Each structure stands twice: as C-alpha cells, then as structure tokens.
Amino acid sequence: MRGDGDGWSNSPGGVRHWGKYGAAGLLLRAPLPRGGSAVLLQHRAPWSHQGGTWAIPGGARDSHESAEHAAVREAWEEAGITADALRVRAERLTMTAPSGWTYTTVLADAEFPLPTVANKESSELVWVAEDEVDDLPLHPGFAAAWVELRAVPLRLRFAAEPVADLPRTVELADRGFFWLHAQTDGPGDEVTIGPEPSDDLAEALTALLT
C-alpha cells in the first residue's frame, strides 16, 4: 500500500530526493560469534536510483510517521524484519537538503543475524561484518553517513556482576557509536567496569574513556 510520502522533494538546481516528507532508514546490527558485529545491507536492484550500490533498508516517510516508525516499516517491507525482532538504540540526522528534505538513520540491534526476505527493491540482503562494509561499492549517501555511523568495538571486563543487555550498540556523547561485547578474545580495546558501575552504562563508559 502506497503512503502519502511517496514522491520527490525538489531542491534548487533540479536536485531531487525521494520522499515528500523526508526519508529514513534502519541500520541494524547483530553480533558475530567472536564478539564483532555485522550490519544488514541491501544490494540495491539495478533499476532503482543508484542501483547496484549497497545501503540500508529505507525509504520515504509518510506525513504522520516518526523517523523510527518509517525506518522500522521500511525494514519490514524491504527485508521482512519485524519490529519485535529489534531494539532501537539511537537516531542520527545524516542528510539535509535546501528543500528542507532530511534523511534520518535509525540505529537498532538484533540478538542474532536475522533471516531476511527481499522485495523487488533488492538484488540481495546480506549481513556484512562491520569492518568489511567499506569494501563494498556503497550508495554515495550511505558512504558519507557511514563515517559517523560505524561502531568501534569495545571489550568490557566486569569487576563484579556483568551488565545485562550485551552485546549492543551504544552512543557516547561527542564520541560516536561503540559496539559493546564481553567476548574475551573479541575485537577492540578492553575497558574494565568497576565493582559499582553507574546504572547508565553509556555514562559510565564516557567517564572511563575521557
């Protein structure tokens, strides 16, 4: 069913962006066996705009939708990923245009690399190890955004009881995104969480990494 957001937003100079009310996409991460992370990427169908490149599931926002709602809906329509299979962690405005058009990337985690069902907009959907994303021919918009969206892995060691909800993506103020895991032989620098960590893990890590 087509929403009311389908259509072009026109900027000066004839530049057009898809989505009358802006657009949103879902950057979904899942853990790999040795502590690293993978992201779900869409190989865009040849007939689509920038066909043949790789990006994330996404599309036009409808007038009544938040960025999160639109991104999760697009993940369902383009990849068969259901809302109850993911946990949203953050949002990042990753592109703006003179027309007022915006693209928002919603970041979320899944417990494992979920099976996918591609629609006609995809040649394929693939879980790609985070450190291999740059090896692919990326959609120019996604390539520009990926610089700030990629997550640096951190290995957490706990002096007391481990914090639940790991592995996961976390955003630290002014430092970007991190992939937290507790795999002793996994990637990333090791950070020790003291015997009385803050209830807010992001706050505790920000203090430790300052």
C-alpha positions as semicolon CSV with decimal commas, in nm:
position;residue;x (nm);y (nm);z (nm)
1;M;0,000;0,000;0,000
2;R;0,147;0,335;-0,107
3;G;0,179;0,603;0,159
4;D;0,136;0,977;0,119
5;G;0,511;1,032;0,144
6;D;0,589;0,872;-0,191
7;G;0,710;1,140;-0,433
8;W;1,004;1,368;-0,498
9;S;1,123;1,663;-0,295
10;N;1,279;1,921;-0,527
11;S;1,573;2,140;-0,429
12;P;1,714;2,438;-0,623
13;G;1,917;2,340;-0,929
14;G;1,696;2,047;-1,015
15;V;1,829;1,815;-0,741
16;R;1,561;1,571;-0,626
17;H;1,534;1,346;-0,320
18;W;1,281;1,069;-0,269
19;G;1,020;1,136;-0,003
20;K;0,788;1,434;0,011
21;Y;0,823;1,442;0,391
22;G;1,181;1,321;0,410
23;A;1,312;0,969;0,438
24;A;1,451;0,728;0,696
25;G;1,646;0,404;0,702
26;L;1,735;0,132;0,952
27;L;2,095;0,046;1,034
28;L;2,056;-0,290;1,204
29;R;2,345;-0,460;1,386
30;A;2,377;-0,814;1,515
31;P;2,656;-0,999;1,696
32;L;2,909;-1,225;1,526
33;P;3,037;-1,540;1,702
34;R;3,375;-1,394;1,808
35;G;3,243;-1,070;1,955
36;G;3,232;-0,847;1,648
37;S;2,927;-0,704;1,476
38;A;2,757;-0,732;1,139
39;V;2,520;-0,487;0,973
40;L;2,232;-0,568;0,741
41;L;2,295;-0,420;0,397
42;Q;2,074;-0,404;0,091
43;H;2,221;-0,455;-0,257
44;R;2,000;-0,216;-0,450
45;A;1,817;-0,350;-0,754
46;P;1,967;-0,238;-1,087
47;W;1,654;-0,041;-1,184
48;S;1,649;0,165;-0,865
49;H;1,821;0,501;-0,803
50;Q;2,194;0,429;-0,760
51;G;2,118;0,068;-0,849
52;G;2,395;-0,181;-0,786
53;T;2,525;0,002;-0,480
54;W;2,489;-0,108;-0,118
55;A;2,299;0,075;0,154
56;I;2,049;0,009;0,432
57;P;1,676;-0,061;0,403
58;G;1,494;0,270;0,392
59;G;1,256;0,495;0,208
60;A;1,008;0,781;0,218
61;R;0,842;0,890;0,542
62;D;0,468;0,941;0,544
63;S;0,328;1,263;0,686
64;H;0,215;1,102;1,012
65;E;0,532;0,899;1,076
66;S;0,825;0,950;1,306
67;A;1,167;0,860;1,165
68;E;1,173;0,549;1,384
69;H;0,834;0,430;1,264
70;A;0,927;0,486;0,900
71;A;1,263;0,311;0,929
72;V;1,115;0,006;1,104
73;R;0,833;-0,012;0,849
74;E;1,080;0,002;0,561
75;A;1,283;-0,279;0,718
76;W;0,968;-0,490;0,722
77;E;0,871;-0,404;0,365
78;E;1,218;-0,445;0,214
79;A;1,375;-0,715;0,433
80;G;1,094;-0,893;0,619
81;I;1,236;-0,780;0,956
82;T;0,963;-0,741;1,219
83;A;0,961;-0,467;1,482
84;D;0,962;-0,714;1,770
85;A;1,292;-0,864;1,647
86;L;1,494;-0,547;1,701
87;R;1,570;-0,288;1,965
88;V;1,615;0,074;1,862
89;R;1,921;0,240;2,017
90;A;1,957;0,584;1,857
91;E;1,871;0,819;1,572
92;R;2,105;1,033;1,366
93;L;2,014;1,300;1,112
94;T;2,250;1,206;0,832
95;M;2,148;1,431;0,543
96;T;1,965;1,757;0,479
97;A;1,881;1,936;0,154
98;P;1,797;2,300;0,070
99;S;1,435;2,198;0,012
100;G;1,406;2,101;0,380
101;W;1,420;1,730;0,295
102;T;1,601;1,519;0,554
103;Y;1,725;1,163;0,590
104;T;1,736;1,011;0,937
105;T;1,922;0,691;1,015
106;V;1,772;0,485;1,298
107;L;2,020;0,251;1,465
108;A;1,899;-0,076;1,617
109;D;2,028;-0,413;1,736
110;A;1,908;-0,768;1,684
111;E;2,001;-1,066;1,901
112;F;2,146;-1,253;1,602
113;P;2,170;-1,209;1,223
114;L;1,803;-1,244;1,133
115;P;1,677;-1,423;0,823
116;T;1,555;-1,182;0,556
117;V;1,302;-1,175;0,274
118;A;1,393;-0,935;-0,007
119;N;1,134;-0,746;-0,209
120;K;1,179;-0,619;-0,565
121;E;1,390;-0,323;-0,448
122;S;1,679;-0,553;-0,352
123;S;1,910;-0,774;-0,554
124;E;2,008;-0,931;-0,223
125;L;2,022;-0,868;0,150
126;V;2,342;-0,961;0,332
127;W;2,474;-0,942;0,686
128;V;2,818;-0,785;0,639
129;A;3,090;-0,778;0,904
130;E;3,126;-0,418;1,019
131;D;3,493;-0,396;0,924
132;E;3,414;-0,514;0,570
133;V;3,144;-0,258;0,486
134;D;3,393;-0,018;0,324
135;D;3,499;-0,293;0,080
136;L;3,162;-0,270;-0,098
137;P;3,051;-0,013;-0,359
138;L;2,833;0,192;-0,124
139;H;2,549;0,425;-0,215
140;P;2,707;0,774;-0,204
141;G;2,468;0,899;0,063
142;F;2,528;0,598;0,283
143;A;2,904;0,615;0,226
144;A;2,909;0,973;0,352
145;A;2,698;0,884;0,656
146;W;2,885;0,562;0,737
147;V;3,187;0,758;0,859
148;E;2,982;0,867;1,163
149;L;2,757;0,561;1,193
150;R;3,017;0,286;1,218
151;A;3,067;0,146;1,566
152;V;3,406;0,097;1,731
153;P;3,423;-0,237;1,916
154;L;3,493;-0,236;2,291
155;R;3,554;-0,545;2,507
156;L;3,405;-0,498;2,852
157;R;3,550;-0,666;3,157
158;F;3,349;-0,651;3,477
159;A;3,489;-0,631;3,827
160;A;3,156;-0,752;3,964
161;E;2,833;-0,875;3,808
162;P;2,823;-0,825;3,430
163;V;2,585;-0,566;3,293
164;A;2,293;-0,723;3,111
165;D;2,190;-0,642;2,754
166;L;2,518;-0,723;2,582
167;P;2,630;-0,719;2,310
168;R;2,480;-0,392;2,198
169;T;2,528;-0,058;2,024
170;V;2,571;0,247;2,244
171;E;2,618;0,614;2,154
172;L;2,859;0,814;2,370
173;A;2,828;1,191;2,368
174;D;3,078;1,357;2,131
175;R;3,250;1,020;2,070
176;G;3,015;0,840;1,832
177;F;2,897;0,480;1,835
178;F;3,051;0,176;2,003
179;W;2,978;-0,194;1,985
180;L;2,998;-0,335;2,337
181;H;3,065;-0,702;2,398
182;A;3,222;-0,922;2,664
183;Q;3,398;-1,177;2,441
184;T;3,748;-1,209;2,592
185;D;3,915;-1,285;2,258
186;G;3,697;-1,048;2,058
187;P;3,790;-0,724;1,879
188;G;3,851;-0,383;2,033
189;D;4,022;-0,230;2,332
190;E;3,938;-0,368;2,674
191;V;3,758;-0,148;2,926
192;T;3,711;-0,254;3,287
193;I;3,382;-0,166;3,453
194;G;3,430;-0,121;3,827
195;P;3,250;-0,301;4,109
196;E;2,986;-0,027;4,135
197;P;2,909;0,079;3,776
198;S;2,659;0,352;3,704
199;D;2,308;0,239;3,621
200;D;2,368;0,422;3,292
201;L;2,631;0,220;3,107
202;A;2,689;0,494;2,849
203;E;2,754;0,744;3,130
204;A;3,000;0,508;3,297
205;L;3,188;0,445;2,972
206;T;3,207;0,814;2,889
207;A;3,375;0,875;3,223
208;L;3,620;0,587;3,172
209;L;3,715;0,689;2,818
210;T;3,763;1,059;2,888
